[in-house]
mmCIF file of C-alpha atoms in Angstrom:
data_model
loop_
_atom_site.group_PDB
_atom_site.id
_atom_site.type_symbol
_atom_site.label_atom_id
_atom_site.label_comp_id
_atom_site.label_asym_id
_atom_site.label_seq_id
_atom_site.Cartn_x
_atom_site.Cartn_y
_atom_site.Cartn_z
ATOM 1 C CA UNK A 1 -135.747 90.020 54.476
ATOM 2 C CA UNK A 2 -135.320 91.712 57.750
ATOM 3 C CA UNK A 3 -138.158 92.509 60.285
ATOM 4 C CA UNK A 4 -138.131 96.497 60.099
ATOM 5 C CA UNK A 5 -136.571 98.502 63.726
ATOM 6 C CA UNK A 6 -138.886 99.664 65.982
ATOM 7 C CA UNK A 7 -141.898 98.183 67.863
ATOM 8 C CA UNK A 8 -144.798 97.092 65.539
ATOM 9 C CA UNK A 9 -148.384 95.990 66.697
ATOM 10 C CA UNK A 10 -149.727 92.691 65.634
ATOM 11 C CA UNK A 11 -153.385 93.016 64.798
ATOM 12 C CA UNK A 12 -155.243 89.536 65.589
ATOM 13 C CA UNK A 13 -159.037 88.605 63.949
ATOM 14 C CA UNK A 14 -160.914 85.652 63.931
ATOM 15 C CA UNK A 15 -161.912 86.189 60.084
ATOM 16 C CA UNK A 16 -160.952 89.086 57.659
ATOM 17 C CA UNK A 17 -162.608 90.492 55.964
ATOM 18 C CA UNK A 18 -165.965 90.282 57.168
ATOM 19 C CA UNK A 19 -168.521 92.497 55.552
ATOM 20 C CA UNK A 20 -170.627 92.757 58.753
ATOM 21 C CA UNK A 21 -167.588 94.042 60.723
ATOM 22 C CA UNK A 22 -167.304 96.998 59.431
ATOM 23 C CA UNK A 23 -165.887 98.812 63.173
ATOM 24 C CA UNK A 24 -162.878 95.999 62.891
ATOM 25 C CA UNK A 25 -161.842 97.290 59.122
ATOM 26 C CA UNK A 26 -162.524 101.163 60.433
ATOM 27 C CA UNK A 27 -160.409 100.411 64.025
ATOM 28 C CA UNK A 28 -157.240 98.512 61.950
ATOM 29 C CA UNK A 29 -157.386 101.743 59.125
ATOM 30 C CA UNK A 30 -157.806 104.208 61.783
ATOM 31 C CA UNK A 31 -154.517 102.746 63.281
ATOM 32 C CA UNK A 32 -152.646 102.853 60.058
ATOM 33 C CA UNK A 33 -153.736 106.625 59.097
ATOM 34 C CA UNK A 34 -152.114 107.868 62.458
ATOM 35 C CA UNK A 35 -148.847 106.025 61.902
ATOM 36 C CA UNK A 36 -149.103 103.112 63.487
ATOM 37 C CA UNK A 37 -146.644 100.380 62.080
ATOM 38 C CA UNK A 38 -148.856 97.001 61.823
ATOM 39 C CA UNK A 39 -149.330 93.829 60.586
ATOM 40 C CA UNK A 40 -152.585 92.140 59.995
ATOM 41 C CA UNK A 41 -153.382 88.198 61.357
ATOM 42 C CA UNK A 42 -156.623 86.708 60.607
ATOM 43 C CA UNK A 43 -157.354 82.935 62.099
ATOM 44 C CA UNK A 44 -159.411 81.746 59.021
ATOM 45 C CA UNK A 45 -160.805 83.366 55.756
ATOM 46 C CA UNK A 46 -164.285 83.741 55.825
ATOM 47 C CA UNK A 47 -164.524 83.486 52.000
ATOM 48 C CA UNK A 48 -167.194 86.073 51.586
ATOM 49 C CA UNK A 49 -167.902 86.975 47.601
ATOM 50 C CA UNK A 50 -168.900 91.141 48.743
ATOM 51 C CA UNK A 51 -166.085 93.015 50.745
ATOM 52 C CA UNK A 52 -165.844 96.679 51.704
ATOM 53 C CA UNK A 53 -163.822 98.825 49.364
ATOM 54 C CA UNK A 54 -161.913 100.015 52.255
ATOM 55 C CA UNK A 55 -160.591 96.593 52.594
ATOM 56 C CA UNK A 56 -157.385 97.652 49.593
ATOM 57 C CA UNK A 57 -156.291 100.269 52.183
ATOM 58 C CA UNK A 58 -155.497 97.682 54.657
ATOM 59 C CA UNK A 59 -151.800 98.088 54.974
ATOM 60 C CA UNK A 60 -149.781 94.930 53.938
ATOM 61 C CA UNK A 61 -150.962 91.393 53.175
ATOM 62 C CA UNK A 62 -153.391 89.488 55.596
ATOM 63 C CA UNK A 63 -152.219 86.121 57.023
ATOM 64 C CA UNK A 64 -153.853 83.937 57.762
ATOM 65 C CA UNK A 65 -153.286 80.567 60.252
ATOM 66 C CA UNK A 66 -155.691 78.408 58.526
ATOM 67 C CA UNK A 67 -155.043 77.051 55.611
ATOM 68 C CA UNK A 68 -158.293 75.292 53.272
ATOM 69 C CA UNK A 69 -158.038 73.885 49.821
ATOM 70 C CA UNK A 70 -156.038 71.027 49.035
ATOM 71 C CA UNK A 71 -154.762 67.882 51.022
ATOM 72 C CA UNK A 72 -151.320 69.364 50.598
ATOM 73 C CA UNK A 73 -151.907 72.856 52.067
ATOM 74 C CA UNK A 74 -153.285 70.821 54.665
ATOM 75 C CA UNK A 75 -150.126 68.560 55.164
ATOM 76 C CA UNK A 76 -148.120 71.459 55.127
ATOM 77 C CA UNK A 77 -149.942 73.643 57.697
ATOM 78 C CA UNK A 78 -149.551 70.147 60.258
ATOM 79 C CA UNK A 79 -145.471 69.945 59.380
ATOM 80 C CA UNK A 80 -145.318 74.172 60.134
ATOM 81 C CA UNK A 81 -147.365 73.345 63.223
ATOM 82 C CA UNK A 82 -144.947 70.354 64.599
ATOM 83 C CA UNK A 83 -141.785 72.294 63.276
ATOM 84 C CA UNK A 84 -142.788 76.058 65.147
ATOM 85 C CA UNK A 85 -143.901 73.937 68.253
ATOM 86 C CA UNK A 86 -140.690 72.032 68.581
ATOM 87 C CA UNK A 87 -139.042 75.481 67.914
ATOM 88 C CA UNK A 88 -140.154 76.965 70.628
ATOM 89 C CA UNK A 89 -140.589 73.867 73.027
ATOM 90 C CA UNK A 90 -136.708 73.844 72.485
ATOM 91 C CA UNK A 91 -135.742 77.445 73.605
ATOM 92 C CA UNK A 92 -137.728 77.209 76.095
ATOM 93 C CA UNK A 93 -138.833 73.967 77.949
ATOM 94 C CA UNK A 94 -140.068 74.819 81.052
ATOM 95 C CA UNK A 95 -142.233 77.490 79.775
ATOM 96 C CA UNK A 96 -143.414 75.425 77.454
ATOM 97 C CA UNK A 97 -144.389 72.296 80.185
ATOM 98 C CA UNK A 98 -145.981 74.713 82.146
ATOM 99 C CA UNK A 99 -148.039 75.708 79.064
ATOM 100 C CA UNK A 100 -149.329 71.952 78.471
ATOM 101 C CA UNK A 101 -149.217 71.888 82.657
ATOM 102 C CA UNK A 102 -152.176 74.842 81.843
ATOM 103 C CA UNK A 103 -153.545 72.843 79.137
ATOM 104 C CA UNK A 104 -154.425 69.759 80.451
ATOM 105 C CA UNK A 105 -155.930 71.122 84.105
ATOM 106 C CA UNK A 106 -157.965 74.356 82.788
ATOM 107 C CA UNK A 107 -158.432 74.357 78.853
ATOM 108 C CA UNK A 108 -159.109 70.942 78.172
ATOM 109 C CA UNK A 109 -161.429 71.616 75.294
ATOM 110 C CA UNK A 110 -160.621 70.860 71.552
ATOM 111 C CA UNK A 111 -160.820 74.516 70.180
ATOM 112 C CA UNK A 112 -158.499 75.288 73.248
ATOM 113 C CA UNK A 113 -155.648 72.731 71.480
ATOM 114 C CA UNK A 114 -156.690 74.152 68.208
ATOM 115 C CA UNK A 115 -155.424 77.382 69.306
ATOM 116 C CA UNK A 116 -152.873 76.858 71.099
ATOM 117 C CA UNK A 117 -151.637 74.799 67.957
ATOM 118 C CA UNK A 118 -151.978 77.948 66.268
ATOM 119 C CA UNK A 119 -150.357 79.647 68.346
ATOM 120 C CA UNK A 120 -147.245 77.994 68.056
ATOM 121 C CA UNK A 121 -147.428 79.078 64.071
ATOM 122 C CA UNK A 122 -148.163 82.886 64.840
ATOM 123 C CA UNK A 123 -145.459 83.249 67.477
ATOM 124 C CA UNK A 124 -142.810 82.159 65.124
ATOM 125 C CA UNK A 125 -144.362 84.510 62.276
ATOM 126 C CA UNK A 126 -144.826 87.646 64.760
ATOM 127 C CA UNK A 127 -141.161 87.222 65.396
ATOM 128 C CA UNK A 128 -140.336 87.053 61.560
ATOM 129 C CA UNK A 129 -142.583 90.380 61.159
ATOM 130 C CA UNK A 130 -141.210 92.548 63.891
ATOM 131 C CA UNK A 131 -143.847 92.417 66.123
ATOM 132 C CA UNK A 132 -143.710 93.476 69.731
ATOM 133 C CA UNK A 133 -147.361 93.875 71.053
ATOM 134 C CA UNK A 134 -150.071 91.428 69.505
ATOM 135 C CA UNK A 135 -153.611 92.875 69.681
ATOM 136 C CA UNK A 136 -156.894 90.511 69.758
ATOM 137 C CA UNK A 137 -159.792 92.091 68.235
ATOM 138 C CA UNK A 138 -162.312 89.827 70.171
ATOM 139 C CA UNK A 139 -161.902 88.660 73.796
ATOM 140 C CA UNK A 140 -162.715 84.218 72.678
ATOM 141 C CA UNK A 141 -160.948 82.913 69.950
ATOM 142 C CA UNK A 142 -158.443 85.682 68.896
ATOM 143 C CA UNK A 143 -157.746 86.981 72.904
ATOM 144 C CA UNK A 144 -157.208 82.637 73.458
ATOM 145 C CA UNK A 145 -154.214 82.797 70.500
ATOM 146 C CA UNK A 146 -152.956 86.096 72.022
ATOM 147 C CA UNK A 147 -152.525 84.310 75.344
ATOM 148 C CA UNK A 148 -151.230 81.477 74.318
ATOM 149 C CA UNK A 149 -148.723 83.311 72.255
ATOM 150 C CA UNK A 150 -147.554 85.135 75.730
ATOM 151 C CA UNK A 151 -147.697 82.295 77.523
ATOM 152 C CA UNK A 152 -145.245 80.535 74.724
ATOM 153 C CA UNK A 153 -142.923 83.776 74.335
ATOM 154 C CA UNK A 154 -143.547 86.141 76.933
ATOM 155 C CA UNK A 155 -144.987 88.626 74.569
ATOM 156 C CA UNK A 156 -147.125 91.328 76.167
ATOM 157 C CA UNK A 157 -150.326 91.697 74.699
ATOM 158 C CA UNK A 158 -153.814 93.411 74.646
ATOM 159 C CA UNK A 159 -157.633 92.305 73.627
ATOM 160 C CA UNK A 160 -161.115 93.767 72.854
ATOM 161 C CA UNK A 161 -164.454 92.724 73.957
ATOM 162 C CA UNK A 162 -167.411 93.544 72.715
ATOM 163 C CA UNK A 163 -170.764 91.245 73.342
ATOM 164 C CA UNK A 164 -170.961 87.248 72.183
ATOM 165 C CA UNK A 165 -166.832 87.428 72.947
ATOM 166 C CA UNK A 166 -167.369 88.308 76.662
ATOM 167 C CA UNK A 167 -170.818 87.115 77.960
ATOM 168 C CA UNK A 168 -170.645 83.071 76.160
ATOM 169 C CA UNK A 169 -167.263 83.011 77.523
ATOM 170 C CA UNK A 170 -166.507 81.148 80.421
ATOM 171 C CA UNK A 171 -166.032 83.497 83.385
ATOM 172 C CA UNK A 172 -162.943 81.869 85.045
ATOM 173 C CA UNK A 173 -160.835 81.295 81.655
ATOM 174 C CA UNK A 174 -161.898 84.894 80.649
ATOM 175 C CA UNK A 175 -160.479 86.467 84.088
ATOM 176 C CA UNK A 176 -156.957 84.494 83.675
ATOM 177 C CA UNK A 177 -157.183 86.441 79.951
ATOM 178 C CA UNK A 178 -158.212 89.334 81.797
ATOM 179 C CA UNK A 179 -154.997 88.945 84.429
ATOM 180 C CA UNK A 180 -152.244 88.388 81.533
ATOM 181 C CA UNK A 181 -153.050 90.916 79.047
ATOM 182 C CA UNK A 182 -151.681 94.507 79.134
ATOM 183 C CA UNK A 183 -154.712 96.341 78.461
ATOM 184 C CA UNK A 184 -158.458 95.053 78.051
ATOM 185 C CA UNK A 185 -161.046 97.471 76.092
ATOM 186 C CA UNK A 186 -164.186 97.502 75.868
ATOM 187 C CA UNK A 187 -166.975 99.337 74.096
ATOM 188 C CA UNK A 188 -170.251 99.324 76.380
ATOM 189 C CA UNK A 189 -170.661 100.593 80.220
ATOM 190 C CA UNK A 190 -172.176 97.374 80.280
ATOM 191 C CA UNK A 191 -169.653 95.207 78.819
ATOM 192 C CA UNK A 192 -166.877 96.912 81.485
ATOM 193 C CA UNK A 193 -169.282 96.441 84.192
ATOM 194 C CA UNK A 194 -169.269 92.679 83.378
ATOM 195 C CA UNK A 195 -165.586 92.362 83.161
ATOM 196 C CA UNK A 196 -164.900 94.832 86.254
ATOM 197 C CA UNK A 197 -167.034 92.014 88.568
ATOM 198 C CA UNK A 198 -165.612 88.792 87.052
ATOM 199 C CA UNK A 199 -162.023 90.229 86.887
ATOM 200 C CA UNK A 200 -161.558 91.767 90.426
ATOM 201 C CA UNK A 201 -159.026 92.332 91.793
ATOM 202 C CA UNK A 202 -157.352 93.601 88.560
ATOM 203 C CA UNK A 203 -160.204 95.938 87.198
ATOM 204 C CA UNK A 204 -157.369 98.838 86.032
ATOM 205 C CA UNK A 205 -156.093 96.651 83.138
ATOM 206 C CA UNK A 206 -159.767 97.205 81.910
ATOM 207 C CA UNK A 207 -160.330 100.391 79.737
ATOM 208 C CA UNK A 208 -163.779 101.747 78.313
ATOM 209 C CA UNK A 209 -163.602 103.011 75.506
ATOM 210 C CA UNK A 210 -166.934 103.466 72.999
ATOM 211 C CA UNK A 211 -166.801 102.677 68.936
ATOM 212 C CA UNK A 212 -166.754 105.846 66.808
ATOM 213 C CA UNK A 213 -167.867 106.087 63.068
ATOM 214 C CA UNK A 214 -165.791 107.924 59.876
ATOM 215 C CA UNK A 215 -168.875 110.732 59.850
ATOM 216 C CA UNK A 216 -167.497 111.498 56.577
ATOM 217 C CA UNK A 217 -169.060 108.450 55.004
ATOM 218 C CA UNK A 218 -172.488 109.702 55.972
ATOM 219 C CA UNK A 219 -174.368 112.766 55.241
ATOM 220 C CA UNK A 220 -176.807 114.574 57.954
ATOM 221 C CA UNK A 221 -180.513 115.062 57.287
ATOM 222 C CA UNK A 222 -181.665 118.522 57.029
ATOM 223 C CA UNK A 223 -184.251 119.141 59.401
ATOM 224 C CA UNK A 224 -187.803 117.249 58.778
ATOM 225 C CA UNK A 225 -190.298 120.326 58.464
ATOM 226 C CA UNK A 226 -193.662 118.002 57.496
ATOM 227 C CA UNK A 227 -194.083 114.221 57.004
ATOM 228 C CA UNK A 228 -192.708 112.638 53.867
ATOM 229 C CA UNK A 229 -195.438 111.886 51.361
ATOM 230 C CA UNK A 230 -195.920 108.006 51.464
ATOM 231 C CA UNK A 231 -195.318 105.218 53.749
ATOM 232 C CA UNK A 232 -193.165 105.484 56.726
ATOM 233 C CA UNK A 233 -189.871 104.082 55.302
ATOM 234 C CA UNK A 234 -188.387 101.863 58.574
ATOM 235 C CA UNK A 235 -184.894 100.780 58.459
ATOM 236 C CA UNK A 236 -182.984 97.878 60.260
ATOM 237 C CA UNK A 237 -179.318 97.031 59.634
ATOM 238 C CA UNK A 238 -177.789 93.773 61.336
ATOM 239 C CA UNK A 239 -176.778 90.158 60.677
ATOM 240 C CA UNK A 240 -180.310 87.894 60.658
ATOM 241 C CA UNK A 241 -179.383 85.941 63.582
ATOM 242 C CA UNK A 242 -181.477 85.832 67.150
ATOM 243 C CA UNK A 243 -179.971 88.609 69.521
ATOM 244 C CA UNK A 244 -180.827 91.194 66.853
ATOM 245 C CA UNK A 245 -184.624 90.070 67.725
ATOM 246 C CA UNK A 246 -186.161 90.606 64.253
ATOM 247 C CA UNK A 247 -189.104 89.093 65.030
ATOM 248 C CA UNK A 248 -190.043 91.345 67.211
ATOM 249 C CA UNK A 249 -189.918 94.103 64.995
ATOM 250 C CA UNK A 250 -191.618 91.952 62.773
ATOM 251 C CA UNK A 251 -194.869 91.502 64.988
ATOM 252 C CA UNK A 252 -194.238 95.422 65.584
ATOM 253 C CA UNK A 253 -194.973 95.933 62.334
ATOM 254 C CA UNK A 254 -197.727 93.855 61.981
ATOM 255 C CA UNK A 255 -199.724 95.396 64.635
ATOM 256 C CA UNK A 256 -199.397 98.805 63.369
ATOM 257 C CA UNK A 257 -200.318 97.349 59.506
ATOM 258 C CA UNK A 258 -202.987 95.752 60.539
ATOM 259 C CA UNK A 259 -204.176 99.236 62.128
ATOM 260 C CA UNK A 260 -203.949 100.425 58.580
ATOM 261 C CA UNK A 261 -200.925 102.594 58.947
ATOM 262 C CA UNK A 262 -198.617 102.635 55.610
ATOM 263 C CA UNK A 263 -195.146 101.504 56.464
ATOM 264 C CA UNK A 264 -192.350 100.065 54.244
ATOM 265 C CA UNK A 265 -189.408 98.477 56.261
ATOM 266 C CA UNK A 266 -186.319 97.564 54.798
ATOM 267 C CA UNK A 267 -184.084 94.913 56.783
ATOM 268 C CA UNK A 268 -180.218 94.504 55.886
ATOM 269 C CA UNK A 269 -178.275 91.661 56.535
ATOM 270 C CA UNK A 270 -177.715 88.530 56.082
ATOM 271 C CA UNK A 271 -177.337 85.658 58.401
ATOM 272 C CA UNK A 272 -179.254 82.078 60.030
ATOM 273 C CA UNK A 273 -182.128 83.506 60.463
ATOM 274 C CA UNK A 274 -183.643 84.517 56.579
ATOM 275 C CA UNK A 275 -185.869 81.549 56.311
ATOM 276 C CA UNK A 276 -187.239 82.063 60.067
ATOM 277 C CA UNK A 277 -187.957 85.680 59.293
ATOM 278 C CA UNK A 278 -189.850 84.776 55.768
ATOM 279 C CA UNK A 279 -191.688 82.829 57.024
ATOM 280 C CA UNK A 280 -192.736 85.279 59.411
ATOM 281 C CA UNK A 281 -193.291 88.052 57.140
ATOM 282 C CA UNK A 282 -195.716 85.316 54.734
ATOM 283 C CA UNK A 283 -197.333 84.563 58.384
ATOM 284 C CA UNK A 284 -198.335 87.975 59.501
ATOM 285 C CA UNK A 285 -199.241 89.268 55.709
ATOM 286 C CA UNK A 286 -196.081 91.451 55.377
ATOM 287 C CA UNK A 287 -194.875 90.529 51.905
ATOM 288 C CA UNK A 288 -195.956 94.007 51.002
ATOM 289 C CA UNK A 289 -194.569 95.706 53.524
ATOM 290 C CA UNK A 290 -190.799 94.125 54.756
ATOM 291 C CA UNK A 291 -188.202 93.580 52.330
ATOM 292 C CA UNK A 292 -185.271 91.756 53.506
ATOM 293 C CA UNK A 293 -182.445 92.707 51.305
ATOM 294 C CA UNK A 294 -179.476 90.750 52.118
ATOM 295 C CA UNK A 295 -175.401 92.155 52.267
ATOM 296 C CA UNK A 296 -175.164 95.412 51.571
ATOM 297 C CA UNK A 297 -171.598 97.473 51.848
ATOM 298 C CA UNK A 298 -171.041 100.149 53.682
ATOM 299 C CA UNK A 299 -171.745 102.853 51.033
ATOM 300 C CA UNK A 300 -174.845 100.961 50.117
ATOM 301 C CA UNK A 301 -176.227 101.480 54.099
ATOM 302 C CA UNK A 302 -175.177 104.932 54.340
ATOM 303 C CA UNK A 303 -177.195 105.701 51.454
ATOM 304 C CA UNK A 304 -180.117 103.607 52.881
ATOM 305 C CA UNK A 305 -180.135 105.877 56.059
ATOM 306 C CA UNK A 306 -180.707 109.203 53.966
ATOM 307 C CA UNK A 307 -183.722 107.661 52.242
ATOM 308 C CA UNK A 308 -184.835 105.922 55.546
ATOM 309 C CA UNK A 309 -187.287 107.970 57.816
ATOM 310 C CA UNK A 310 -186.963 105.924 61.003
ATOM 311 C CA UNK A 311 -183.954 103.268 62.236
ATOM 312 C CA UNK A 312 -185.039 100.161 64.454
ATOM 313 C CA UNK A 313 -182.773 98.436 66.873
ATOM 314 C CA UNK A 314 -184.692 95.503 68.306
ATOM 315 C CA UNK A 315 -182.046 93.676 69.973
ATOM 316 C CA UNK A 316 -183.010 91.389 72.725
ATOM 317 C CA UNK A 317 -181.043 89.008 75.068
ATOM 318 C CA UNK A 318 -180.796 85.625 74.419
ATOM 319 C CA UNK A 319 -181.429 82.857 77.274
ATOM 320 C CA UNK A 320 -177.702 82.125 77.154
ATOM 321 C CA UNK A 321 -176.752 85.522 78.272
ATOM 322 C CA UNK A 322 -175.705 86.297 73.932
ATOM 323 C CA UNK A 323 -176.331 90.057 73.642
ATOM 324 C CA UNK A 324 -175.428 92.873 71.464
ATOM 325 C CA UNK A 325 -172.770 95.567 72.523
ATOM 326 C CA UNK A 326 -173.090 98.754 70.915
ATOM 327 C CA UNK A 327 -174.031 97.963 67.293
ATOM 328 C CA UNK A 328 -172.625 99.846 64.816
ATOM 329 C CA UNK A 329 -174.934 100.420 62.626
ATOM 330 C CA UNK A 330 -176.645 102.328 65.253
ATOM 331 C CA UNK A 331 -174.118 104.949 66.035
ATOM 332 C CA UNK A 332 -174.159 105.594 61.525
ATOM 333 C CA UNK A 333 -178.234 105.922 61.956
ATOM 334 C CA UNK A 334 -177.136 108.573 64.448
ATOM 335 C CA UNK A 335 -174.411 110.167 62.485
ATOM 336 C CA UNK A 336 -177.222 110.701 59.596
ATOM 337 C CA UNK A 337 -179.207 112.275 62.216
ATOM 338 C CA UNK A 338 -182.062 109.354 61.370
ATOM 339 C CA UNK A 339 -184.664 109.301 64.354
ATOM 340 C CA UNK A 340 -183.711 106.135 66.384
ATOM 341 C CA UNK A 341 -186.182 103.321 68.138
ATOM 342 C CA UNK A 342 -184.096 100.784 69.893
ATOM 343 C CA UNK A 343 -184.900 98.400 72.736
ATOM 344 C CA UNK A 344 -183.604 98.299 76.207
#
């Protein structure tokens, strides 16, 4: 079959779908409901059992560049890789020396061959599909395909970056990202400070430009006149891994227990962290009072915000400079109109 006419955007994840990554699914059907012809790549499959309904309106079939199962998927997956690579390394040879030039002097790192094997696979495919602009969702492992995909073809392309993606990756590999791409955005003032100082002199490829929510998927609180009857009913939403810095809420809420204030805080997510933070919650005497509730979609949260009568954010930075951007379940605790505490 054909590739359709006209230009059509390549859309490039690291894994799809991914429950916690809920602005990803609403940026790719956001695309799609204003006309935007796409196709959707995902490097792996992170073989979660919950998904978000929206996930069927995803235009078109995922595809994904790494195969799992069987030895033969496996064998098959190395011949594609060998066949696309000698593909292009035939069309174009000295673009394709100066690519393993590249290799060998700045990206001599085993996830950097990984994707550039990869890459060889998608370029072929985004030429099968139509595609004229490829699209990285995150500025490490997706934005490192993407580049290698333009360095291999000549393809123009664009990333994202949001918070892990930008501040673990190296500085110098992320500016030559930075230099080739079309278009970088990013969601935090922060974030585009951060890329604006290791990126000079090219800060105008760099656009800010903040996450939005579907409001229409959450419904406003009326106006509080007196204090529910009850405990104060605290809600955090966020993968259980360090930057969301749980236990600080956690010792938060121990201090104002053990001052004999009733509280109930709920905690969902799921992530590294669960047995760390039980163990917490047994520590401090807070069995009674923290629930940790595990994956929840997003129709589940939004209805855990209108019973909710506070949100927490209690992200911290981590000593390697890991840090969140502008999480998103913040911005739908402030489309519900939910009172907000958050850290720095």
């Amino acid at each position: 079959m054909s590739a359709p006419e006209g230009p059509r955007l390549g859309y490039l994840v690291k894994m799809f779908p991914r429950l916690s990554e809920t602005f990803i699914l609403d940026e790719i059907l956001g695309l799609a409901d204003r006309g935007v012809p796409l196709r959707l790549y995902s490097i792996g499959d992170p073989g979660e059992s919950r998904v978000q309904p929206g996930v069927t309106k995803v235009p078109g079939p995922v595809h994904y560049l790494r195969r799992s199962g069987s030895v033969g998927s496996r064998v098959r997956q190395a011949l594609d890789t060998v066949g696309a690579h000698a593909t292009l390394a035939a069309r174009g040879p000295v673009r394709y020396l100066r690519l393993w030039v590249y290799l060998l002097t700045k990206r001599r790192h085993r996830s950097s061959l990984r994707h550039f094997a990869e890459a060889g696979r998608l370029a072929l495919v985004l030429e099968r599909d139509g595609v004229t602009h490829l699209h990285a969702a995150f500025a490490h492992g997706p934005a490192t395909v993407a580049h290698f995909v333009h360095l291999l073809t000549g393809m123009p392309f664009s990333f994202a970056g949001h918070a892990k993606d930008i501040y673990l990756s190296a500085p110098d590999l992320l500016a030559r990202k930075v230099s080739a791409a079309r278009m970088v955005v990013t969601c935090s003032a922060a974030s585009e400070s951060y890329l604006r100082e290791i990126c000079a002199p090219e800060p105008s490829r760099i656009v800010l430009r903040r996450h939005g929510v579907d409001v229409s998927g959450f419904t406003p609180r009326g106006a509080v006149d007196a204090p529910a009857l009850g405990p104060l009913r605290i809600l955090a939403v966020g993968r259980l891994v360090p930057k969301k810095g749980y236990p600080v809420l956690l010792a938060a809420l121990a201090a104002v227990h053990a001052q004999g204030t009733p509280i109930r805080c709920d905690i969902i997510g799921t992530g590294a962290c669960r047995a760390e933070l039980t163990a917490l919650v047994e520590r401090w005497g807070l069995t009674a009072v923290v629930r940790l509730c595990g994956a929840r979609t997003a129709s589940e949260v939004a209805q855990a915000l209108t019973e909710a009568d506070v949100f927490v954010q209690s992200s911290i930075v981590l000593a390697d400079g890991d840090r969140d951007g502008i999480p998103n379940a913040l911005l739908e605790a402030m489309a519900t109109a939910l009172p907000v505490v958050a850290s720095a």
